[in-house]
mmCIF file of C-alpha atoms and ligand atoms in Angstrom:
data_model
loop_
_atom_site.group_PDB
_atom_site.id
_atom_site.type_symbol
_atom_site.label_atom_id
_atom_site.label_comp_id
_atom_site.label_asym_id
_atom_site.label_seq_id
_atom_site.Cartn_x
_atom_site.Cartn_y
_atom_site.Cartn_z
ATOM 1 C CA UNK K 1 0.000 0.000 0.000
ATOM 2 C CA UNK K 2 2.942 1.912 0.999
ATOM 3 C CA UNK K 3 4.382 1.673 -2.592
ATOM 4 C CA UNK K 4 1.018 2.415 -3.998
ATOM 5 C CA UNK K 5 1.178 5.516 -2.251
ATOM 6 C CA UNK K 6 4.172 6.211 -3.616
ATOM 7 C CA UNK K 7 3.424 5.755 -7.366
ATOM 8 C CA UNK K 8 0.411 7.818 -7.320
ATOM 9 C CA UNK K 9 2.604 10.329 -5.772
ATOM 10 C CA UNK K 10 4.656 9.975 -8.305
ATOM 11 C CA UNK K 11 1.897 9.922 -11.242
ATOM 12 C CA UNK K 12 0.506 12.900 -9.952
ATOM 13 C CA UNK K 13 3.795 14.761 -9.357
ATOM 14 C CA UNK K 14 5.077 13.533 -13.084
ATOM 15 C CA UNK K 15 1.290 15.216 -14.185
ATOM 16 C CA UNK K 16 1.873 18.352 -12.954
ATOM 17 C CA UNK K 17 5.279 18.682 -14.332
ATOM 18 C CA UNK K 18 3.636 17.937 -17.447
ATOM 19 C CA UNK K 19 1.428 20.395 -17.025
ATOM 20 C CA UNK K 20 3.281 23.330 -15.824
ATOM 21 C CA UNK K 21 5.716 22.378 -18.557
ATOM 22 C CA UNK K 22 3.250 22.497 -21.526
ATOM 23 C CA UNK K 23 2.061 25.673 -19.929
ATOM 24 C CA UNK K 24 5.576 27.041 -19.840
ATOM 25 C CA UNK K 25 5.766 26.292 -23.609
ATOM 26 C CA UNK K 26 2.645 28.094 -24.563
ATOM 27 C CA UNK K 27 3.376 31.458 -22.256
ATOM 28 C CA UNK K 28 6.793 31.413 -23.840
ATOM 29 C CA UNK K 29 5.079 30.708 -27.299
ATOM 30 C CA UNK K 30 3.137 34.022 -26.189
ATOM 31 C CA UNK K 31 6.068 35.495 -25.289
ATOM 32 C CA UNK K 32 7.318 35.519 -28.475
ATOM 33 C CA UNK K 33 4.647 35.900 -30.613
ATOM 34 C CA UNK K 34 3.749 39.333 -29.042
ATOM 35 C CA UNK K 35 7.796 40.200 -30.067
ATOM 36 C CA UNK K 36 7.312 38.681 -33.791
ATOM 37 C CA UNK K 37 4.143 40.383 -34.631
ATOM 38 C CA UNK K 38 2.080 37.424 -34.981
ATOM 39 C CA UNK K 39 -0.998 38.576 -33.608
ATOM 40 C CA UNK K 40 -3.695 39.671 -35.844
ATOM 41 C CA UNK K 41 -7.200 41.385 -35.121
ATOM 42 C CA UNK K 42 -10.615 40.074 -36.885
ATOM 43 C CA UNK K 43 -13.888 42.213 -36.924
ATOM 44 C CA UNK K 44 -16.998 40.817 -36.564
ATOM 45 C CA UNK K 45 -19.709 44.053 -37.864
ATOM 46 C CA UNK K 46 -22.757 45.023 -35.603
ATOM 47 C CA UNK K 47 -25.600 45.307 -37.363
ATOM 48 C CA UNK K 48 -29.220 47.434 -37.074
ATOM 49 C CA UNK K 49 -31.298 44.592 -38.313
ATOM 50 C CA UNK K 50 -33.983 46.323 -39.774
ATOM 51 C CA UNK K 51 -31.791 48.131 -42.284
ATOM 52 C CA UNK K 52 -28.995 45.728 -42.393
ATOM 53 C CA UNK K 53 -26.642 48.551 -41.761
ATOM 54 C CA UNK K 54 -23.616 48.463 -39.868
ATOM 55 C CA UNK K 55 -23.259 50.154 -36.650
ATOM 56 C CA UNK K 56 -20.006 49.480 -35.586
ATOM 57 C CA UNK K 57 -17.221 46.125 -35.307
ATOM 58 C CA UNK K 58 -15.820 44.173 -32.506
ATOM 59 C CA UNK K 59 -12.141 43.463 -32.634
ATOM 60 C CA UNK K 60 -11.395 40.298 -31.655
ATOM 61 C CA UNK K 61 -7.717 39.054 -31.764
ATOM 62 C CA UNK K 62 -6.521 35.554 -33.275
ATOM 63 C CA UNK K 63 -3.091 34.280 -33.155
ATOM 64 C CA UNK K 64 -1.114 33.616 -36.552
ATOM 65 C CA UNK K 65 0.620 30.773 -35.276
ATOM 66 C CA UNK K 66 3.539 29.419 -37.563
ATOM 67 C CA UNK K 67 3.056 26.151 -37.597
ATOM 68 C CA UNK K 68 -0.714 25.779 -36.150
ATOM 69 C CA UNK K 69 -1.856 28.386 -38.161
ATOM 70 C CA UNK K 70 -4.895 30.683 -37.172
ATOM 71 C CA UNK K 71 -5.501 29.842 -33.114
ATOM 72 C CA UNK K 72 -8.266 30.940 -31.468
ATOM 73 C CA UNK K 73 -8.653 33.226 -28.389
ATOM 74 C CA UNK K 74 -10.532 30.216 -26.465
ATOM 75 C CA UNK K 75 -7.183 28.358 -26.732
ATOM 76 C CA UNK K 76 -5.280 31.219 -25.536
ATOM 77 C CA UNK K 77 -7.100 34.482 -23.757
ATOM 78 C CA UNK K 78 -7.051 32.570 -20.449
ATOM 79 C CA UNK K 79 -3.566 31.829 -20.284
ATOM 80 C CA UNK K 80 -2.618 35.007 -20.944
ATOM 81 C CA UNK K 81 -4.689 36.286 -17.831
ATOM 82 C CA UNK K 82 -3.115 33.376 -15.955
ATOM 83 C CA UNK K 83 0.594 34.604 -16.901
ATOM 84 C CA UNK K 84 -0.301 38.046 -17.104
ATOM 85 C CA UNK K 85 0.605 38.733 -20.890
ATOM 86 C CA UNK K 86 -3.001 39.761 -21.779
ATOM 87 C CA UNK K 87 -1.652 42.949 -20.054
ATOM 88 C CA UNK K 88 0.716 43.995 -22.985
ATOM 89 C CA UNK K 89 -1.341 41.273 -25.277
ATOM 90 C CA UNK K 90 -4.067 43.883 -24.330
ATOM 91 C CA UNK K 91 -2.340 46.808 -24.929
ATOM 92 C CA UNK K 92 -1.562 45.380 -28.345
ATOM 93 C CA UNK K 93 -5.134 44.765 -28.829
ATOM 94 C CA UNK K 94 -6.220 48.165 -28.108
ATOM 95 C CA UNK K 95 -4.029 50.355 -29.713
ATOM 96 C CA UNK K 96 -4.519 48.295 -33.074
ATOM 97 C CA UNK K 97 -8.095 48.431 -33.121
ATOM 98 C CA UNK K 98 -8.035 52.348 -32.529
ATOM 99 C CA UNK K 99 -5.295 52.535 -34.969
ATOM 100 C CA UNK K 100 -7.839 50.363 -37.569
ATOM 101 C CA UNK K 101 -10.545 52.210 -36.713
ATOM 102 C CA UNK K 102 -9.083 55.528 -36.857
ATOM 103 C CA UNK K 103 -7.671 54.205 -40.527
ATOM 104 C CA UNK K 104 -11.207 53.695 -41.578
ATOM 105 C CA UNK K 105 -11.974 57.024 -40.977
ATOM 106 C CA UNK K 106 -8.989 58.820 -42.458
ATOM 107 C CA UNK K 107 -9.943 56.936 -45.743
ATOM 108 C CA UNK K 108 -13.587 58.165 -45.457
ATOM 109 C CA UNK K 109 -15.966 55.287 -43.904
ATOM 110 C CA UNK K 110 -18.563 56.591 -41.852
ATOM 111 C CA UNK K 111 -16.891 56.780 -38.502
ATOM 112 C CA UNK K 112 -17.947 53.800 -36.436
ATOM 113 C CA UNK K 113 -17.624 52.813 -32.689
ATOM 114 C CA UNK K 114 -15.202 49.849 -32.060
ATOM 115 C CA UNK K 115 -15.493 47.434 -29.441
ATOM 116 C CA UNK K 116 -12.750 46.086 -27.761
ATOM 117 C CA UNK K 117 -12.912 43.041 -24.981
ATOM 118 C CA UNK K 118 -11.216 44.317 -21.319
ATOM 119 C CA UNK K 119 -10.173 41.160 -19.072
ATOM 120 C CA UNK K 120 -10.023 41.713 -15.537
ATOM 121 C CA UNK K 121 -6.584 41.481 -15.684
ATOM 122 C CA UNK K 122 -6.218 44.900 -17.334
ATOM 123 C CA UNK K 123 -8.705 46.532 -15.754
ATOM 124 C CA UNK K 124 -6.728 45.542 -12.197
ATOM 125 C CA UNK K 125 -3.590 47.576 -13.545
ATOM 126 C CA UNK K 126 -3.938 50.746 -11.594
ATOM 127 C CA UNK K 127 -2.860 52.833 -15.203
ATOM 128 C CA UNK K 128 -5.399 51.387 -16.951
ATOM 129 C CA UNK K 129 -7.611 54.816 -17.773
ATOM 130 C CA UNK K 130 -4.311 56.463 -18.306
ATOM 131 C CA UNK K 131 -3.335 53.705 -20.857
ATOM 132 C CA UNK K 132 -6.776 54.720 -22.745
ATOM 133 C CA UNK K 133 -6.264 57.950 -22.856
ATOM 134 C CA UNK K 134 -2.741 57.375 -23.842
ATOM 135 C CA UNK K 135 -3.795 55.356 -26.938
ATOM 136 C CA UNK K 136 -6.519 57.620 -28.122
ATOM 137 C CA UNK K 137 -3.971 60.367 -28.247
ATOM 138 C CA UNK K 138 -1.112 58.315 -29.867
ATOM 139 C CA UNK K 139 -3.871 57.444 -32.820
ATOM 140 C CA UNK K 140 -5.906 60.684 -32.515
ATOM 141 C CA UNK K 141 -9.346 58.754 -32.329
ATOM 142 C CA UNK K 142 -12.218 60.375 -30.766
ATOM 143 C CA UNK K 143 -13.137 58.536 -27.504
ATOM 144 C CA UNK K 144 -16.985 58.635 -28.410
ATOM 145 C CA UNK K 145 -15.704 55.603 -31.032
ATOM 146 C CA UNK K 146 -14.384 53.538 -28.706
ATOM 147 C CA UNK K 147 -16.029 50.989 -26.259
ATOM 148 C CA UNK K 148 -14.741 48.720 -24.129
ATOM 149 C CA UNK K 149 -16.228 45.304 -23.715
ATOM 150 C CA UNK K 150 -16.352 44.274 -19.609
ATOM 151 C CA UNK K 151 -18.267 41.085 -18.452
ATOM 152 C CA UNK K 152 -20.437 41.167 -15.515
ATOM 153 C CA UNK K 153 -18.025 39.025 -13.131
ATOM 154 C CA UNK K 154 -15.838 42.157 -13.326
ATOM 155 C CA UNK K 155 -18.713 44.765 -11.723
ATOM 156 C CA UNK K 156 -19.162 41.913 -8.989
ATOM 157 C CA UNK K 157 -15.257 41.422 -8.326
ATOM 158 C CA UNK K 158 -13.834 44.828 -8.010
ATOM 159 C CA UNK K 159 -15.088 47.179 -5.267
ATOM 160 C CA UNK K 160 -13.340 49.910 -6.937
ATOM 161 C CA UNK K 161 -15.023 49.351 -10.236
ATOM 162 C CA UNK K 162 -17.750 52.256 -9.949
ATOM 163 C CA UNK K 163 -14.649 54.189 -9.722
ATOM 164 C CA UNK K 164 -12.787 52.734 -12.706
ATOM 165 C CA UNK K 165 -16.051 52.948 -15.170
ATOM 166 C CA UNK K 166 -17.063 56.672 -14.128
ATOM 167 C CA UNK K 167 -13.278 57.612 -15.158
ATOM 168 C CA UNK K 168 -13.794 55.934 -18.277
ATOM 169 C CA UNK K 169 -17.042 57.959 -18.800
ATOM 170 C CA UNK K 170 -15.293 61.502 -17.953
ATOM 171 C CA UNK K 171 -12.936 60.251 -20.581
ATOM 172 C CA UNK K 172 -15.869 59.792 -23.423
ATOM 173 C CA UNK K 173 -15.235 56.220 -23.812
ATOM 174 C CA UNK K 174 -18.390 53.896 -23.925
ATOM 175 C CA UNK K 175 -18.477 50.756 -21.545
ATOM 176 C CA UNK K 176 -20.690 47.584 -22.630
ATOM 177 C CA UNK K 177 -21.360 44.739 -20.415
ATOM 178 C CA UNK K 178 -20.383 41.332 -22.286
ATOM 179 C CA UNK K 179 -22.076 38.438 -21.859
ATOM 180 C CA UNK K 180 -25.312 39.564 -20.281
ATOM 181 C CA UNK K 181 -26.981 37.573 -18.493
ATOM 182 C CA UNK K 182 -24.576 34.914 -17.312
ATOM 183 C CA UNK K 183 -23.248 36.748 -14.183
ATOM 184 C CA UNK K 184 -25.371 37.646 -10.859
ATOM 185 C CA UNK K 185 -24.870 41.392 -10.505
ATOM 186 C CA UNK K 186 -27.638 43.068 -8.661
ATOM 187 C CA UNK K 187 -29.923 45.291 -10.762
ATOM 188 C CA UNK K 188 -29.219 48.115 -8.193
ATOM 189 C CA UNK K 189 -25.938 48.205 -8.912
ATOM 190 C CA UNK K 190 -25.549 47.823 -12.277
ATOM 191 C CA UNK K 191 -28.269 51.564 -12.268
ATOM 192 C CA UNK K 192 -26.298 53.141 -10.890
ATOM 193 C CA UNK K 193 -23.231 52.527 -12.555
ATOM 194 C CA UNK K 194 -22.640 54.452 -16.071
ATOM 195 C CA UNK K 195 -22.835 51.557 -18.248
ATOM 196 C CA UNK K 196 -24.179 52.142 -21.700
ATOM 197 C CA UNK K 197 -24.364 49.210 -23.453
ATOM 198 C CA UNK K 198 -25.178 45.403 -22.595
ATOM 199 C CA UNK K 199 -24.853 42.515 -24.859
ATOM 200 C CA UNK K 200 -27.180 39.792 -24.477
ATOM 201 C CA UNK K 201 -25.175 36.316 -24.037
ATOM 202 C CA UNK K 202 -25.432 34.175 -26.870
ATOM 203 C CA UNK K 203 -26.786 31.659 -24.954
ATOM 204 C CA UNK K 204 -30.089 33.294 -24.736
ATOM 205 C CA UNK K 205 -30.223 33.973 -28.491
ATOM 206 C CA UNK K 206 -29.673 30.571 -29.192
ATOM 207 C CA UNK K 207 -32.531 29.224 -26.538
ATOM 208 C CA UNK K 208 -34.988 31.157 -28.947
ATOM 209 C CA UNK K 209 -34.706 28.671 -31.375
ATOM 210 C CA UNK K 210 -34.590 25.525 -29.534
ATOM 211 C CA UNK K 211 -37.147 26.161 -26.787
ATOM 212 C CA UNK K 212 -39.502 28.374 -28.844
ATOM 213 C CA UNK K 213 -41.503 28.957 -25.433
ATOM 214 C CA UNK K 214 -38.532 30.190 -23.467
ATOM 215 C CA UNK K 215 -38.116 33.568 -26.013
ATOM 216 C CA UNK K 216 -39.751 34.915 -22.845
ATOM 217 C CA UNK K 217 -36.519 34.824 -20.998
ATOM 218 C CA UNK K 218 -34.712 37.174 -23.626
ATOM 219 C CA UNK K 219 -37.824 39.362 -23.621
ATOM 220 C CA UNK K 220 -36.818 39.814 -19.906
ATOM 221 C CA UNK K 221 -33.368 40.567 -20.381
ATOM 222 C CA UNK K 222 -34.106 42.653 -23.068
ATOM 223 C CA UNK K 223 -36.998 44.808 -21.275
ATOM 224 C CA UNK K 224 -34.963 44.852 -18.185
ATOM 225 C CA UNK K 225 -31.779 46.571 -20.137
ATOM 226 C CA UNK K 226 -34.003 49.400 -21.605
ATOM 227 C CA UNK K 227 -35.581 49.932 -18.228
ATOM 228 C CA UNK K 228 -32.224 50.318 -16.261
ATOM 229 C CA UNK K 229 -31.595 52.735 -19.504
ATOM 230 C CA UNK K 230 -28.693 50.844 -21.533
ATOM 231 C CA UNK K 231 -28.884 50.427 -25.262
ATOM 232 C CA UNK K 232 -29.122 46.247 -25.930
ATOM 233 C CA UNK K 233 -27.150 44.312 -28.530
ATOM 234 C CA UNK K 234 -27.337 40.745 -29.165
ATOM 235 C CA UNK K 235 -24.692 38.539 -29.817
ATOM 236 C CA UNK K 236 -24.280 35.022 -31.207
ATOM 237 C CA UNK K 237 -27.457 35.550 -33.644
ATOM 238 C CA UNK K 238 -27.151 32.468 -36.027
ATOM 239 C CA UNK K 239 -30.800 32.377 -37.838
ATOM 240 C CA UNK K 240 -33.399 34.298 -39.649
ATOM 241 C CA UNK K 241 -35.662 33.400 -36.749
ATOM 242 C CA UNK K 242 -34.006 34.544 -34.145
ATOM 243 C CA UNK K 243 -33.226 38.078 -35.507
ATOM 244 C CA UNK K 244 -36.891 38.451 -35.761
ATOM 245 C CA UNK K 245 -37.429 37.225 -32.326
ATOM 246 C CA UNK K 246 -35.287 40.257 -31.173
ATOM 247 C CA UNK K 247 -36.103 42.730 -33.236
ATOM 248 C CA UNK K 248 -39.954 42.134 -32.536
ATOM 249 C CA UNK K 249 -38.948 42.565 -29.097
ATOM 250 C CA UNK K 250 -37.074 46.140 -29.221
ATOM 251 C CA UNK K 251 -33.732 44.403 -29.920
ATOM 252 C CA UNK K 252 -32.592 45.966 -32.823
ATOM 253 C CA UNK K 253 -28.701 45.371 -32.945
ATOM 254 C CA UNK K 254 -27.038 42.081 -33.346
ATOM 255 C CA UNK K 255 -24.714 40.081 -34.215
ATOM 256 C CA UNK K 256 -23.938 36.942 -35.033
ATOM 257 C CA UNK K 257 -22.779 34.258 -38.119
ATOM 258 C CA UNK K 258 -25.627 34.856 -39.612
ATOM 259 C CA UNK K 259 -24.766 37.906 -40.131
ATOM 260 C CA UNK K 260 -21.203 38.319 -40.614
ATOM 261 C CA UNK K 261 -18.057 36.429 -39.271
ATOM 262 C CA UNK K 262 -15.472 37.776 -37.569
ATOM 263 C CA UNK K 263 -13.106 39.097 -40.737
ATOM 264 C CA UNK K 264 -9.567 40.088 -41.266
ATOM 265 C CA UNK K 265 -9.869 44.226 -42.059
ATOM 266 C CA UNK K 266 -9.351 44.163 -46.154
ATOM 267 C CA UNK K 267 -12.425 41.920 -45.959
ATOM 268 C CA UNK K 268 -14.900 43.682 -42.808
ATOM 269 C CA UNK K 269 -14.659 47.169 -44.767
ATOM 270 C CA UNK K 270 -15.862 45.910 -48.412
ATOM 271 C CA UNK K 271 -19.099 45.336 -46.303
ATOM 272 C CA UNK K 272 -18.921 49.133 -44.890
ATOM 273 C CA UNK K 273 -21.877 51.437 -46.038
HETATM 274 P P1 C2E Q 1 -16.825 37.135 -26.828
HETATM 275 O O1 C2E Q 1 -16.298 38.473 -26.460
HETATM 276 O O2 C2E Q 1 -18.113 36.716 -26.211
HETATM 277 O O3 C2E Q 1 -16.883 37.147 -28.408
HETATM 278 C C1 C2E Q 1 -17.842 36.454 -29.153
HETATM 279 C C2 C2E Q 1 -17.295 35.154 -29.686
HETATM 280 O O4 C2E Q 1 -18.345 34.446 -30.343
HETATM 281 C C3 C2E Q 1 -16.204 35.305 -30.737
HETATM 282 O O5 C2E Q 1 -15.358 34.166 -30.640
HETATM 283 C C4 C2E Q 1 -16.999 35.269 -32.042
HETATM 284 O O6 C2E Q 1 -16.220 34.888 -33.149
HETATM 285 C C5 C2E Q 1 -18.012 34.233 -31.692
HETATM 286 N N1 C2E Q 1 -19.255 34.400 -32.462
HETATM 287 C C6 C2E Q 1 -19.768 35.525 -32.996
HETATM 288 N N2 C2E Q 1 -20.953 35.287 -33.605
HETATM 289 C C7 C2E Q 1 -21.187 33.964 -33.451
HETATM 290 C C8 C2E Q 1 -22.256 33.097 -33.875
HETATM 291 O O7 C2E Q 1 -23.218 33.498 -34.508
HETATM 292 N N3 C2E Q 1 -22.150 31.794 -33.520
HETATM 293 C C9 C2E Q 1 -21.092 31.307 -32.818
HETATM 294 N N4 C2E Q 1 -21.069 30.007 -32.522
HETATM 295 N N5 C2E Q 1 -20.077 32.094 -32.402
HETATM 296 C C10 C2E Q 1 -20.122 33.397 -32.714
HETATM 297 P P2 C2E Q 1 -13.796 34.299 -30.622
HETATM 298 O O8 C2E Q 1 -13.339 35.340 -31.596
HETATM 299 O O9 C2E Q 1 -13.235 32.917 -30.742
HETATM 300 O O10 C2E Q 1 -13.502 34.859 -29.166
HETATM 301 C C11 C2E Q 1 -13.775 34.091 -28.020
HETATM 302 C C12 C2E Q 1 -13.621 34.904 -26.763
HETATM 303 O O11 C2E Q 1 -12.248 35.257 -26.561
HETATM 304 C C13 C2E Q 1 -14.382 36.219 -26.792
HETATM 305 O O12 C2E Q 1 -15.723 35.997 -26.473
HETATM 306 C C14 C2E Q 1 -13.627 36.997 -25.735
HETATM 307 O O13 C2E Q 1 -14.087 36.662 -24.458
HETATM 308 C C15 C2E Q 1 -12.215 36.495 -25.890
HETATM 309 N N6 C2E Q 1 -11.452 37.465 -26.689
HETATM 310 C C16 C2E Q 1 -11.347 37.587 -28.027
HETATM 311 N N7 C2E Q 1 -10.540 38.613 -28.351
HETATM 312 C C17 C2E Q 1 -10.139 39.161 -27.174
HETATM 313 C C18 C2E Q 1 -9.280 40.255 -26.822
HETATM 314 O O14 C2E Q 1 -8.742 40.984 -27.680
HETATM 315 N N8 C2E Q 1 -9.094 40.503 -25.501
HETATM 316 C C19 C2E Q 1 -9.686 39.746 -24.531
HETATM 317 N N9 C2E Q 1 -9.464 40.058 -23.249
HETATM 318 N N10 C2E Q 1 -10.497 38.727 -24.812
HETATM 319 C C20 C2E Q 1 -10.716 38.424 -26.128
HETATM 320 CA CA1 CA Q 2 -17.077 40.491 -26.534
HETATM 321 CA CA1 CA Q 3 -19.775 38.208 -25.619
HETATM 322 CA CA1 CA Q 4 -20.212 35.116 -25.129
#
């Protein structure tokens, strides 16, 4: 029994080392792939539904791997936070979708808002609003087209968050609350916070189509985002039927495959207005 003990000790120690090694790999693979440019943005449009125009793009960044070839962020967004590279992996991010976005203008698109996703991580960094304000000046782009993209777990974690988001505000920036819907912040806190967006969780969207009878739950969400006074976007929006869904209910901006993938930029702006 003894020696049992032992090998499972063993085994489990071996694991780990494993682990912590392949984990080693990857934040070094991060590492350098931050230093060799091999991070790319995509840009998924927003879309009034009604009219089919677009209202504005979320950057969302991919990783040009060289031998693995396009990796997604769900392979690599939480390692970063876990290592603590999404903080200049964020700072990338930023500055390159201001810099796009302000590039957009400068060759005469109507100016759009961009949307950029904000991990905790970031938001923790006690220079955070003076990194904003930093980048907007560096690429000249007027605050009112930027948003950043928080999730709710973020308004329930930080104390000094009310704090954090009214600075943002004074700066002109827009904040949007990712993922609605799948976090448990109180309704009296999110009022009185200056929030101006939320985006309803795909998850909801896609319950529209396969429990036809539970649309009543994204009604909810939707009702209850107008009443606390934010604008509503939906996200994740794959079929004809749900669009209608929403926009029947006062839900007129989504988006969603069935609308648009995320694209690289030389692709996203041929679909521009
Ligand atoms: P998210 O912010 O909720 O972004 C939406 C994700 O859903 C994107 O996946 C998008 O490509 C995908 N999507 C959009 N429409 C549809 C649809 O109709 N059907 C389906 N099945 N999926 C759809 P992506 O690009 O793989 O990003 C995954 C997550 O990684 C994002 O979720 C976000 O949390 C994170 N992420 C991406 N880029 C960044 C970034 O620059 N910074 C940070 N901190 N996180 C990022
Ligand atoms: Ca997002
Ligand atoms: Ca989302
Ligand atoms: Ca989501």
């Amino acid at each position: 029994a003894k020696d049992r003990g032992k090998n499972n000790y063993q085994f489990y120690t071996n694991k780990l080392q494993e682990l912590s090694l392949w984990k080693l790999e990857i934040e070094n693979g991060l590492r350098k792939a931050l230093e060799n440019h091999q991070f790319e943005l995509h840009f998924q449009p927003q879309f009034e539904m009604e009219t089919g125009m677009i209202v504005g793009v979320e950057a969302l960044v991919r990783w040009q791997h060289p031998d693995k070839g396009l990796v997604s962020p769900a392979e690599f967004i939480s390692l970063a936070e876990e290592t603590g590279l999404i903080v200049p992996l964020g700072y990338w991010v930023l500055k390159e979708a201001c810099l796009q976005n302000k590039r957009w203008q400068n060759s005469g698109y109507n100016p759009m808002v961009i949307s950029v996703n904000v991990s905790v991580r970031q938001l923790q960094n006690e220079n955070f609003v003076e990194m904003v304000k930093d980048i907007l000046c560096q690429t000249n782009l007027d605050p009112c087209y930027l948003e950043l993209e928080i999730t709710e777990s973020m308004m329930l974690t930080q104390e000094s968050s009310t704090s954090l988001l009214k600075q943002l505000n004074e700066l002109g920036v827009s904040v949007a609350i990712d993922d609605f819907g799948t976090g448990y912040s109180s309704l009296c806190r999110l009022k009185q916070l200056p929030i101006d967006r939320i985006k309803i969780d795909k998850s909801f969207v896609d319950d529209i189509d396969h429990h036809p009878n539970q649309g009543a739950m994204v009604k909810t969400i939707i009702d209850m985002g107008h009443n606390l006074g934010f604008r509503v976007i939906a996200e994740g929006i794959e079929t004809q039927a749900q669009a209608d869904f929403l926009m029947k209910h006062e839900c007129l901006h989504g988006q969603g495959y069935y609308f648009s993938k995320p694209l690289p930029a030389v692709q996203v702006e041929k679909l521009f207005n």
